[in-house]
PDB file of C-alpha atoms in Angstrom:
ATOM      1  CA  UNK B 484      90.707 102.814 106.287  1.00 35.00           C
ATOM      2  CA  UNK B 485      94.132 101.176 104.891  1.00 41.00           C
ATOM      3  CA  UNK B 486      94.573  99.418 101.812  1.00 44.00           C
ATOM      4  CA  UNK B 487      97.068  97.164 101.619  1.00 47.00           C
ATOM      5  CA  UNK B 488      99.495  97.889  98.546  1.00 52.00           C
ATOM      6  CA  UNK B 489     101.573  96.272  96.311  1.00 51.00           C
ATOM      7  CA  UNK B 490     104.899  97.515  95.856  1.00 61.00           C
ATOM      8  CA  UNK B 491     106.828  97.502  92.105  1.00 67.00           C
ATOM      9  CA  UNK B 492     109.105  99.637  90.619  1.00 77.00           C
ATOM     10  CA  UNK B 493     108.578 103.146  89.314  1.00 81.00           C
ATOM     11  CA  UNK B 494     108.599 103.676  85.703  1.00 82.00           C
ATOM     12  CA  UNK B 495     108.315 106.473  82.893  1.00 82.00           C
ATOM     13  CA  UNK B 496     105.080 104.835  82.776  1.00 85.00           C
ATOM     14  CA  UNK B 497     103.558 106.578  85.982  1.00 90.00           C
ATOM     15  CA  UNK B 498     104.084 110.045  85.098  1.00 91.00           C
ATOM     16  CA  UNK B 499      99.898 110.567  84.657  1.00 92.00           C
ATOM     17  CA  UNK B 500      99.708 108.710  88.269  1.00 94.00           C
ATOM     18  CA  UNK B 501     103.113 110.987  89.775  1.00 94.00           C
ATOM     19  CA  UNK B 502     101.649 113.862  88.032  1.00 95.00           C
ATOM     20  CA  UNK B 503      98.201 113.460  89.428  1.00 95.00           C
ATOM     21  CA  UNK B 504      99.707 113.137  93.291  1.00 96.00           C
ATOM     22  CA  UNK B 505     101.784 116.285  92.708  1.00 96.00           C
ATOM     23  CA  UNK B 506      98.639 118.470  92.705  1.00 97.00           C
ATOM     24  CA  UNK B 507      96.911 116.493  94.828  1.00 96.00           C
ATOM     25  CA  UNK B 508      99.784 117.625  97.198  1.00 96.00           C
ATOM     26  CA  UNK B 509      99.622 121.417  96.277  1.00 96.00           C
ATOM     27  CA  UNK B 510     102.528 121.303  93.163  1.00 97.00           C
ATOM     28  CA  UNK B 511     101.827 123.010  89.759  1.00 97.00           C
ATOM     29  CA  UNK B 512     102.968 121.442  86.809  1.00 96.00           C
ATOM     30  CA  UNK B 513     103.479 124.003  83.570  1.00 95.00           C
ATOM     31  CA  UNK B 514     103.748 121.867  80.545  1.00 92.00           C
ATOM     32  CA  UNK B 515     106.381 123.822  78.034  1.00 91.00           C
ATOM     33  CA  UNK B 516     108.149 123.032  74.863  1.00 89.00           C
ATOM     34  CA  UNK B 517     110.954 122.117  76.702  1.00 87.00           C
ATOM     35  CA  UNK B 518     109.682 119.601  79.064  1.00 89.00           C
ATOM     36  CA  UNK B 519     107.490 119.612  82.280  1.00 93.00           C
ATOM     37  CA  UNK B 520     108.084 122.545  85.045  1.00 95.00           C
ATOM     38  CA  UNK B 521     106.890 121.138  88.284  1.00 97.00           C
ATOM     39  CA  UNK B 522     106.745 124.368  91.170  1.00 97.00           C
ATOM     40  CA  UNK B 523     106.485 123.349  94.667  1.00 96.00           C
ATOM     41  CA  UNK B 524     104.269 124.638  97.408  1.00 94.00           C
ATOM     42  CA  UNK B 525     106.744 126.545  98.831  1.00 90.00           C
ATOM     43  CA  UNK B 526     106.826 128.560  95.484  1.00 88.00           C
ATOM     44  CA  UNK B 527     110.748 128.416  95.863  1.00 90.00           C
ATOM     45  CA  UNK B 528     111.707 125.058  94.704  1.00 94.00           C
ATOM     46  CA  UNK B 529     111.322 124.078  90.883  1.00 96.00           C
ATOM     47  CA  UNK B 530     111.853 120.553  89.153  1.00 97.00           C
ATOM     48  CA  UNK B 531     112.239 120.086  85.968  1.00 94.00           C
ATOM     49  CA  UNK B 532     111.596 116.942  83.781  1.00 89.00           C
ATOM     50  CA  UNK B 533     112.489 116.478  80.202  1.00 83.00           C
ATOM     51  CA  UNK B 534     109.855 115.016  78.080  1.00 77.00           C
ATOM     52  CA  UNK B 535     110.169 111.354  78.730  1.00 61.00           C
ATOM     53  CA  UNK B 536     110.363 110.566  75.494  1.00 56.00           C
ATOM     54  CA  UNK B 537     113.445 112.293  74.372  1.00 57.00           C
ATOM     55  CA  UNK B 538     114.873 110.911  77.415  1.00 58.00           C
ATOM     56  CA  UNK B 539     117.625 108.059  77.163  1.00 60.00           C
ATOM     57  CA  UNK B 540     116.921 107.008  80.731  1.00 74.00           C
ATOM     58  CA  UNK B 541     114.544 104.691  82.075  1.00 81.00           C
ATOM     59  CA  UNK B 542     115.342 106.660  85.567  1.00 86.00           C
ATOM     60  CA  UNK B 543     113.994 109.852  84.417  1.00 90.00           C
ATOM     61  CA  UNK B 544     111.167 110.349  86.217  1.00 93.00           C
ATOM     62  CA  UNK B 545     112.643 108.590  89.441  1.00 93.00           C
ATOM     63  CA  UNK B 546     114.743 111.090  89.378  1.00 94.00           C
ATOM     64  CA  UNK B 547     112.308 113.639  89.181  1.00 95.00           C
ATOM     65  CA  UNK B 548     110.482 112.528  91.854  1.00 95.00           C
ATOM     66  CA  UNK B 549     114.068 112.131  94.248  1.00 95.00           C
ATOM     67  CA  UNK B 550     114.184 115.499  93.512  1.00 95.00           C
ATOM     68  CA  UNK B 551     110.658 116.673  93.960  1.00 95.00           C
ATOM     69  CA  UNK B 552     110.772 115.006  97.605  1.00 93.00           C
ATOM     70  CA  UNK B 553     113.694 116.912  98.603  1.00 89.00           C
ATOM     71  CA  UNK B 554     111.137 119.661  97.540  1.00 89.00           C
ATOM     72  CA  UNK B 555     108.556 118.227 100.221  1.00 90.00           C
ATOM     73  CA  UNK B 556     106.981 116.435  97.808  1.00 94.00           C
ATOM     74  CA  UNK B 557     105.442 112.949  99.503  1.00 92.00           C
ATOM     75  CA  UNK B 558     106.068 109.437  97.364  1.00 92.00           C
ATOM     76  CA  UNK B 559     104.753 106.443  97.848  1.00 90.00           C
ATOM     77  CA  UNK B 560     101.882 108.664  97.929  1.00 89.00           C
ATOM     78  CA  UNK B 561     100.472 108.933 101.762  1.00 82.00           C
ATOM     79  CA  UNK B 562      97.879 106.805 102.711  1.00 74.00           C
ATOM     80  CA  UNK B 563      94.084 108.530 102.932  1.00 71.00           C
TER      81      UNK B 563
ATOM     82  CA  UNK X 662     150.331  78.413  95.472  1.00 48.00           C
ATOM     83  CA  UNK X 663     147.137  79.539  97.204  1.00 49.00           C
ATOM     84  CA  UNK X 664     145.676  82.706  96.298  1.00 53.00           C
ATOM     85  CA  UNK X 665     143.615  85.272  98.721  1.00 56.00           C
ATOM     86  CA  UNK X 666     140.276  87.205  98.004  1.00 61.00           C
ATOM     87  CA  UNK X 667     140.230  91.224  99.042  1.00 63.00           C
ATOM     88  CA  UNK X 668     137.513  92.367 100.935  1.00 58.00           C
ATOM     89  CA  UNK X 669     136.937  94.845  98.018  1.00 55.00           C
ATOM     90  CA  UNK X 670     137.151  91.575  96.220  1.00 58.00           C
ATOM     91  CA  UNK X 671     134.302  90.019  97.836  1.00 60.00           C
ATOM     92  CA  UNK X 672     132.059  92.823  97.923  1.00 63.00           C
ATOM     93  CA  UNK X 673     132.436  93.634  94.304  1.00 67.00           C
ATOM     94  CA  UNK X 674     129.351  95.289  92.390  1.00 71.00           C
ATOM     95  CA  UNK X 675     126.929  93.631  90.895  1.00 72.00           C
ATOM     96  CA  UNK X 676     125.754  95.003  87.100  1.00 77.00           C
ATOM     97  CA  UNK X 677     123.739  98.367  87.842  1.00 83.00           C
ATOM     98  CA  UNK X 678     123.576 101.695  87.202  1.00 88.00           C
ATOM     99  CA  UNK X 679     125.248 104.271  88.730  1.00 92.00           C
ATOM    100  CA  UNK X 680     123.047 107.397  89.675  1.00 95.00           C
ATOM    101  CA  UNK X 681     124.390 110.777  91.045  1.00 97.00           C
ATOM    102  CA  UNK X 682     122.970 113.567  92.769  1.00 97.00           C
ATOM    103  CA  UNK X 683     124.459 116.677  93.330  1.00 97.00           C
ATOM    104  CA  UNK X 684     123.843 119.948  95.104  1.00 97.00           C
ATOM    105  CA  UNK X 685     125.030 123.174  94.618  1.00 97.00           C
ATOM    106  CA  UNK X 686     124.507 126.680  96.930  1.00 97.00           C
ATOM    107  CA  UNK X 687     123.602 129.499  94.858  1.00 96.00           C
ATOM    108  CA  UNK X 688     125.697 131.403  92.773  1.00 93.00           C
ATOM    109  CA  UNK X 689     125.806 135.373  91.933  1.00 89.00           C
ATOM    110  CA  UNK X 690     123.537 135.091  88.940  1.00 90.00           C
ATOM    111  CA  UNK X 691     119.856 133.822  89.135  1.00 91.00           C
ATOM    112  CA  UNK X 692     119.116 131.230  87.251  1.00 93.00           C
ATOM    113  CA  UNK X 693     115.821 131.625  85.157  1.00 92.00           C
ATOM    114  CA  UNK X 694     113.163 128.682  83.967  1.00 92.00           C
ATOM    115  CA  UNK X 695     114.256 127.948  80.150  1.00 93.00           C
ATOM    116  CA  UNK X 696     117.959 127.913  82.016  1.00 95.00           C
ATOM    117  CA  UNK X 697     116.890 125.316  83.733  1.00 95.00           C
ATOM    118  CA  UNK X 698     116.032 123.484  80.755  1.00 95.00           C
ATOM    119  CA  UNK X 699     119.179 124.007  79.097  1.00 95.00           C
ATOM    120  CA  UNK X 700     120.959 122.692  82.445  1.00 96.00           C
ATOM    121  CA  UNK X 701     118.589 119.088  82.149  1.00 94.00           C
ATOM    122  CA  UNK X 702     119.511 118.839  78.310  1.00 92.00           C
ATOM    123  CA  UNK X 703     122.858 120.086  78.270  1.00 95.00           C
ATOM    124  CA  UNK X 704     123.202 117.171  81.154  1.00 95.00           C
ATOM    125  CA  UNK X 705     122.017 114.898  78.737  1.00 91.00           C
ATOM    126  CA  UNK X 706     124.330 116.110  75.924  1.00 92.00           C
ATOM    127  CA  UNK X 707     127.192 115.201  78.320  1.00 93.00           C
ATOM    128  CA  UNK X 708     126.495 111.825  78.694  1.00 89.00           C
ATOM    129  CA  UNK X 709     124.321 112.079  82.091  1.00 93.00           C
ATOM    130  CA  UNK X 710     121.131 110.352  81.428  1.00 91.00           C
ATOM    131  CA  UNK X 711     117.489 110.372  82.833  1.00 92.00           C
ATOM    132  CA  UNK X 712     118.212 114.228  84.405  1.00 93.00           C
ATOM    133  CA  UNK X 713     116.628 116.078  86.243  1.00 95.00           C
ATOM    134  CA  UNK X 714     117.392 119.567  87.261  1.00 96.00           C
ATOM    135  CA  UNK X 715     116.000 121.791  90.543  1.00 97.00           C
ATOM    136  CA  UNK X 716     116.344 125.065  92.258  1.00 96.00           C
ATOM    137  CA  UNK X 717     115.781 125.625  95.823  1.00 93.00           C
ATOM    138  CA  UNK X 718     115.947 123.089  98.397  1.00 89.00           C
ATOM    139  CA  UNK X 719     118.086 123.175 101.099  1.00 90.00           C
ATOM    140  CA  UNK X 720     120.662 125.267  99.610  1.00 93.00           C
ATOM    141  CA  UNK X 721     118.269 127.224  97.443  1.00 93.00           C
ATOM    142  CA  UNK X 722     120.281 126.625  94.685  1.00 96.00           C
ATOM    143  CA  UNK X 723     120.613 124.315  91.550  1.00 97.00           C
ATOM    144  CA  UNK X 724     120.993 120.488  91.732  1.00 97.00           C
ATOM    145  CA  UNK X 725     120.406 117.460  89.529  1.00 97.00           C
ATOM    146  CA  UNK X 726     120.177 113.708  89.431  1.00 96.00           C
ATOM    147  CA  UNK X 727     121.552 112.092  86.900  1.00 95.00           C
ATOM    148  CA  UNK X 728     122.550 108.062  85.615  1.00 94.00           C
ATOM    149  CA  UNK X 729     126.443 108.295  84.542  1.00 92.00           C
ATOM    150  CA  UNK X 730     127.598 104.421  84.185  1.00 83.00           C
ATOM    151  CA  UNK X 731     126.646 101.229  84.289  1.00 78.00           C
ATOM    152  CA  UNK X 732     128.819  99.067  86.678  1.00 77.00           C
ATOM    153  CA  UNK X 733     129.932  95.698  85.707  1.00 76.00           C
ATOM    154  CA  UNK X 734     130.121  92.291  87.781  1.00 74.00           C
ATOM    155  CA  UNK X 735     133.056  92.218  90.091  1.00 76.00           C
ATOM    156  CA  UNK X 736     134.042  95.920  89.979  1.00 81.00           C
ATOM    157  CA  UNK X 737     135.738  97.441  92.397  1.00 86.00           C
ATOM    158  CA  UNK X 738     132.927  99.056  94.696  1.00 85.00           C
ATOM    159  CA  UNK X 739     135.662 101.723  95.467  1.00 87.00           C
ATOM    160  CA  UNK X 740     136.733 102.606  92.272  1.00 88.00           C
ATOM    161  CA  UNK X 741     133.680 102.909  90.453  1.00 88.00           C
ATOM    162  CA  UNK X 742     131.683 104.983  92.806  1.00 90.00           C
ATOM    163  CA  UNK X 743     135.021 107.935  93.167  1.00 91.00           C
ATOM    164  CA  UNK X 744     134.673 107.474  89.357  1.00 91.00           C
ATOM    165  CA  UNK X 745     130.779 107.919  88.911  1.00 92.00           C
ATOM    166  CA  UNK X 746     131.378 111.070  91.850  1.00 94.00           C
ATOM    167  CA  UNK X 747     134.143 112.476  89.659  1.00 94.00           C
ATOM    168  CA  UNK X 748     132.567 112.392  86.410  1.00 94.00           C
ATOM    169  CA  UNK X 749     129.421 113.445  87.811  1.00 96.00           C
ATOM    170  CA  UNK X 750     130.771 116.028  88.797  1.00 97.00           C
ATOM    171  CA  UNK X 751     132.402 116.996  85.457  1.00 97.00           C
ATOM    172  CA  UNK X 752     129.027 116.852  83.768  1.00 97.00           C
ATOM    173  CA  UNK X 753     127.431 118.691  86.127  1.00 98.00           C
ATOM    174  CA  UNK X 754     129.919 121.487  85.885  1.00 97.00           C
ATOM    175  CA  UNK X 755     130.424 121.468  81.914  1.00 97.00           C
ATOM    176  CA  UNK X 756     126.429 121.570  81.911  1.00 97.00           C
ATOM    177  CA  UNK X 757     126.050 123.840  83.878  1.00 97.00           C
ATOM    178  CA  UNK X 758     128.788 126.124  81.892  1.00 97.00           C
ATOM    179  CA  UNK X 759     127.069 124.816  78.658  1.00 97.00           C
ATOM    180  CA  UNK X 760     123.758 126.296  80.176  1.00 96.00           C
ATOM    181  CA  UNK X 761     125.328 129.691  80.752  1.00 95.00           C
ATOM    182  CA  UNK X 762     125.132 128.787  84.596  1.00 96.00           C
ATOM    183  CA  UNK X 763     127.410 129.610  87.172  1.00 94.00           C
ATOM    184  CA  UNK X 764     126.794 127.760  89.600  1.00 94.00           C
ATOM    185  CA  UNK X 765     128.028 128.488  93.539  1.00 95.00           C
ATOM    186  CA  UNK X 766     129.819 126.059  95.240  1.00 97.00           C
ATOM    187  CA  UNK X 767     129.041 122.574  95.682  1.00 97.00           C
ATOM    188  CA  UNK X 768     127.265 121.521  98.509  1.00 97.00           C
ATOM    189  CA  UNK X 769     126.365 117.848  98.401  1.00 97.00           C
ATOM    190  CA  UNK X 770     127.481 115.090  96.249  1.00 97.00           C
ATOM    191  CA  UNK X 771     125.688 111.479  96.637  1.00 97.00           C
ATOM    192  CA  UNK X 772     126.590 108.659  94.435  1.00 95.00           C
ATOM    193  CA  UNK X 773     124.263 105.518  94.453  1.00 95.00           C
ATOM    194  CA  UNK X 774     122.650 102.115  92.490  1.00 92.00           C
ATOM    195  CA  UNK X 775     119.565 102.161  90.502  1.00 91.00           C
ATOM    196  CA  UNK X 776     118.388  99.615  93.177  1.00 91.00           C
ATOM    197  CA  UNK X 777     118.669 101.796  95.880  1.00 93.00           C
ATOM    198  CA  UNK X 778     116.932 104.691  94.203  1.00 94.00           C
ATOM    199  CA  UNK X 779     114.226 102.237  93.097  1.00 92.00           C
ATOM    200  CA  UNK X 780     114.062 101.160  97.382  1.00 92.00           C
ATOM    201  CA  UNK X 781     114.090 104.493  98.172  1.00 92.00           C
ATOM    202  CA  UNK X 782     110.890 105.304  96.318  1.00 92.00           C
ATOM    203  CA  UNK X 783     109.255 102.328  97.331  1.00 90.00           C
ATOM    204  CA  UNK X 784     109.630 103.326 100.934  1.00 87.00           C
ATOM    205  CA  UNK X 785     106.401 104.233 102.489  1.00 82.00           C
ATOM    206  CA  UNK X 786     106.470 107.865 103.948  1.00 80.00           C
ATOM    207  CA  UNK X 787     105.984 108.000 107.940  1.00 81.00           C
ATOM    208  CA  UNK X 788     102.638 108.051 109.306  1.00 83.00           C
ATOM    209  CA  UNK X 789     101.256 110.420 112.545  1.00 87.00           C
ATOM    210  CA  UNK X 790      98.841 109.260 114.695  1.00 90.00           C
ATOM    211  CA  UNK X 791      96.557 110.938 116.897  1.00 91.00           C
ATOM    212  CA  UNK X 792      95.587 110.471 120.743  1.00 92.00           C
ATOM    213  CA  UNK X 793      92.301 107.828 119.097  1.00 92.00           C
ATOM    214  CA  UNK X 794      94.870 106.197 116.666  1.00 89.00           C
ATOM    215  CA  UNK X 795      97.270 105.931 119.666  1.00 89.00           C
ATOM    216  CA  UNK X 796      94.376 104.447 121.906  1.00 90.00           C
ATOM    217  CA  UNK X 797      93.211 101.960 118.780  1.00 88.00           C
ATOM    218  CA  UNK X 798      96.939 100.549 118.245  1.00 84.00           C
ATOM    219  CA  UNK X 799      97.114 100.016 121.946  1.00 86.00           C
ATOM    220  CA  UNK X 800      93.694  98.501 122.374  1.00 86.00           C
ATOM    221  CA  UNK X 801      93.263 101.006 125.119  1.00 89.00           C
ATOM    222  CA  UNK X 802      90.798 103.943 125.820  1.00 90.00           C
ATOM    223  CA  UNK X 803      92.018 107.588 125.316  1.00 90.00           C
ATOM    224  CA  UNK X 804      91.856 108.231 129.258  1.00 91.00           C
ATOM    225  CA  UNK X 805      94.123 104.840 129.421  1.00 90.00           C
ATOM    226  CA  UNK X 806      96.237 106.712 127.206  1.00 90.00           C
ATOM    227  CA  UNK X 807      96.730 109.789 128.835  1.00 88.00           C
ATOM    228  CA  UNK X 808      97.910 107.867 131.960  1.00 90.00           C
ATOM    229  CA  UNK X 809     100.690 106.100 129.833  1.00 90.00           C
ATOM    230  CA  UNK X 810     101.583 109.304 128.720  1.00 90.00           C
ATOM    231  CA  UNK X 811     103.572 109.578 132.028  1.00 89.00           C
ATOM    232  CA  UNK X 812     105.299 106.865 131.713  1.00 89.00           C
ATOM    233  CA  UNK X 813     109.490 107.521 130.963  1.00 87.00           C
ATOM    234  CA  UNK X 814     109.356 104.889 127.856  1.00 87.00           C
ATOM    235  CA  UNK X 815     106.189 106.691 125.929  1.00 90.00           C
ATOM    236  CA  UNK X 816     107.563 108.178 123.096  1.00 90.00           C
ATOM    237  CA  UNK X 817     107.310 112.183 122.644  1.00 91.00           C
ATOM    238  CA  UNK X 818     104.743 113.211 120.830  1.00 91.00           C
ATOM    239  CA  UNK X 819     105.965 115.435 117.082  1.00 91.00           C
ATOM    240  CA  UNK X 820     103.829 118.125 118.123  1.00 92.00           C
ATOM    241  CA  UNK X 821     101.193 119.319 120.238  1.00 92.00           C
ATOM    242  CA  UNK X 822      98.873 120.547 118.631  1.00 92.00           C
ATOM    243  CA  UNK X 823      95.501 122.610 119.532  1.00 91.00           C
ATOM    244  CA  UNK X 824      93.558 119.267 118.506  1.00 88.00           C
ATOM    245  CA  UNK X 825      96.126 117.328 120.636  1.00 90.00           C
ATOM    246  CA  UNK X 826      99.358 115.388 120.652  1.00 92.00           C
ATOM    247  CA  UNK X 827     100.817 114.048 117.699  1.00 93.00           C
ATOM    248  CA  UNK X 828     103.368 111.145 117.356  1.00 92.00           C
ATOM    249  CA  UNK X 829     105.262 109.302 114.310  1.00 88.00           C
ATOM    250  CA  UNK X 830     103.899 106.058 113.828  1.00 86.00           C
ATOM    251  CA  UNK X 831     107.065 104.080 113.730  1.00 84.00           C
ATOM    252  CA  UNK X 832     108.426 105.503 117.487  1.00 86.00           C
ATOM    253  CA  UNK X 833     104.841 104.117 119.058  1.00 87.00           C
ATOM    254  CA  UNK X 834     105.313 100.923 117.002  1.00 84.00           C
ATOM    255  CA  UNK X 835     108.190 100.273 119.140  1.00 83.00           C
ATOM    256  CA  UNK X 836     106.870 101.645 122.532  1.00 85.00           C
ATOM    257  CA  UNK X 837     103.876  98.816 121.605  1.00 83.00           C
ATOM    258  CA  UNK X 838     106.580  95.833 121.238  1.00 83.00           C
ATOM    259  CA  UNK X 839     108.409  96.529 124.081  1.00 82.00           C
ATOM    260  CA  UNK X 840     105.642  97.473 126.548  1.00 80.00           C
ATOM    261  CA  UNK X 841     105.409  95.084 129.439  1.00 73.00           C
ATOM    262  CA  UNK X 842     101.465  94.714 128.931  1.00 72.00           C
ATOM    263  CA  UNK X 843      99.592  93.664 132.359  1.00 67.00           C
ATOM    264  CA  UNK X 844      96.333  92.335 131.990  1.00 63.00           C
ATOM    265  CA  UNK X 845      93.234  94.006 134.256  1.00 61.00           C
ATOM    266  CA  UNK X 846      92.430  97.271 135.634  1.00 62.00           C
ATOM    267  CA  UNK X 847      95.617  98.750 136.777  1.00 59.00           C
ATOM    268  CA  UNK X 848      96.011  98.725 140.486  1.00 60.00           C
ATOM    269  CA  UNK X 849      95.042 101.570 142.400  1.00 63.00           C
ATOM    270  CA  UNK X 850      97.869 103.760 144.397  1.00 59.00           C
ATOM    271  CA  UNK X 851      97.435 104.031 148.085  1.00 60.00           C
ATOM    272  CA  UNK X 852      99.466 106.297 150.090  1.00 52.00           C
TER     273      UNK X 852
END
C-alpha cells in the first residue's frame, strides 16, 4: 500500500522522527555528553551530531543525515 | 553608451547558504570517538556551522559537512563557490589540527546551496519491484511478463535473486512509456 506524502523541508525539529528511522534501518545511536554518536550497520562508518541546541546552524541535522546516507543510511524514509 | 551583461552576470546567486562537504582518505593515526567530537566542535569554533563529522565511507576516513557563508544577490557564482571550497577547506584542516587529527589526503571536495541540500533530502530513494509488481504496473499477468522479458527494450533486472528478478522502479517506468502497447492476445508464431 502507498501513501501519498507531502514533501517540506527538513528541520532540527525531526531529529525524534530521523532518529527513529535510523534504527528502524539497523543504526545505533549512543547519546554522550558531547553530542549524538550515530554507528552504521556496517559497524565501520560513524556520524556524529552535535547537540542541536548548541548548534548555530539550522542545517545541522541535514547535514547529519547527508552524511549518514553516504553511510547507507535511506532518507526520505522508504516506503513500507 | 550601451552597456553589456556577463553570463556570470546573469546567472548571479541568489541569497543562500553555502554548504561544503569534504572527504578525506585515512591518515596514519586512528581517529577515536571523543576525537570525533572535538573535530564537529572545533569545526564550529572555526566559523563552519551546522557540522557534522564521519569516519568511514568510501574512503574510510574522516569527512564533514559544514555551512561556511551566506551568498548575497548578484554574486559572482564563480567566485563565491572557489571561495566557500577554499575556506572550507581551511576549516576543515585547522579543525582537524585543532582536534589533534591528522588527517590523510583529501579525497573529495563538494561545494553547494542550502536549496540543493534541502532537494536532495527531499528526493525519494529508488524503489525495486518484483516479477508481481512488474506484472501490476504493466496490467499484465506474470507469464505475460516473462515473455516481455525477451524483448531487447526490457530493462535488466538489479539482481536475480532466488525469489526472482529484481528491477529499479524508475528504468521500468520508462520501458512502460515507451512500450508500443497492442491490444489482444498476442498473435501466435507459425513457422
Amino acid at each position: 500500500m502507498t501513501k501519498d506524502r507531502v514533501k517540506r523541508k527538513m528541520g532540527n525539529k525531526d531529529w525524534p522522527e530521523v532518529r527513529k528511522e535510523a534504527e528502524l534501518q539497523g543504526w545505533r545511536v549512543e547519546e554522550t555528553d558531547k553530542g549524538y554518536m550515530l554507528l552504521a550497520p556496517d559497524e565501520v562508518t560513524k556520524v556524529t551530531m552535535d547537540r542541536l541546541h548548541r548548534s548555530s546552524s539550522p542545517y545541522a541535522l541535514k547535514n547529519t543525515v547527508r552524511r549518514m546516507r553516504q553511510g547507507g543510511f535511506t532518507w526520505p524514509p522508504p516506503r513500507r | 553608451m550601451a552597456t553589456s551583461t556577463t553570463m556570470t552576470e546573469r546567472l548571479g546567486m541568489e541569497n543562500e547558504t553555502l554548504e561544503v562537504s569534504i572527504e578525506a582518505w585515512p591518515g596514519h593515526q586512528p581517529v577515536g570517538d571523543a576525537q570525533l567530537f572535538d573535530l564537529t566542535h572545533a569545526i564550529e569554533a572555526f566559523e563552519g556551522r551546522g557540522a557534522s563529522t564521519s569516519i568511514g565511507g568510501i574512503t574510510a576516513g574522516i569527512g564533514a559537512t559544514f555551512a561556511v557563508t551566506e551568498t548575497h544577490a548578484g554574486d559572482d557564482p564563480a567566485n563565491v563557490m572557489m571561495d566557500a571550497c577554499r575556506a572550507g577547506i581551511e576549516i576543515f584542516l585547522g579543525a582537524c589540527e585543532k582536534a589533534g587529527i591528522i588527517p590523510g589526503q583529501i579525497a573529495k571536495v563538494e561545494v553547494f546551496t542550502g536549496s540543493y541540500l534541502d532537494a536532495e533530502l527531499e528526493q525519494e530513494p529508488e524503489g525495486f519491484v518484483g516479477v508481481t509488481e512488474v506484472a501490476r504496473e504493466l496490467g499484465v499477468s506474470r507469464q505475460r511478463v516473462s515473455e516481455l522479458r525477451a524483448r531487447p527494450d526490457f530493462p535488466a533486472p538489479v539482481a536475480e535473486l532466488a525469489a526472482g528478478p529484481v528491477w529499479k522502479l524508475s528504468n521500468l517506468r520508462r520501458f512502460v512509456r515507451e512500450w508500443p502497447r497492442k491490444s489482444g492476445r498476442p498473435r501466435r508464431q507459425t513457422a
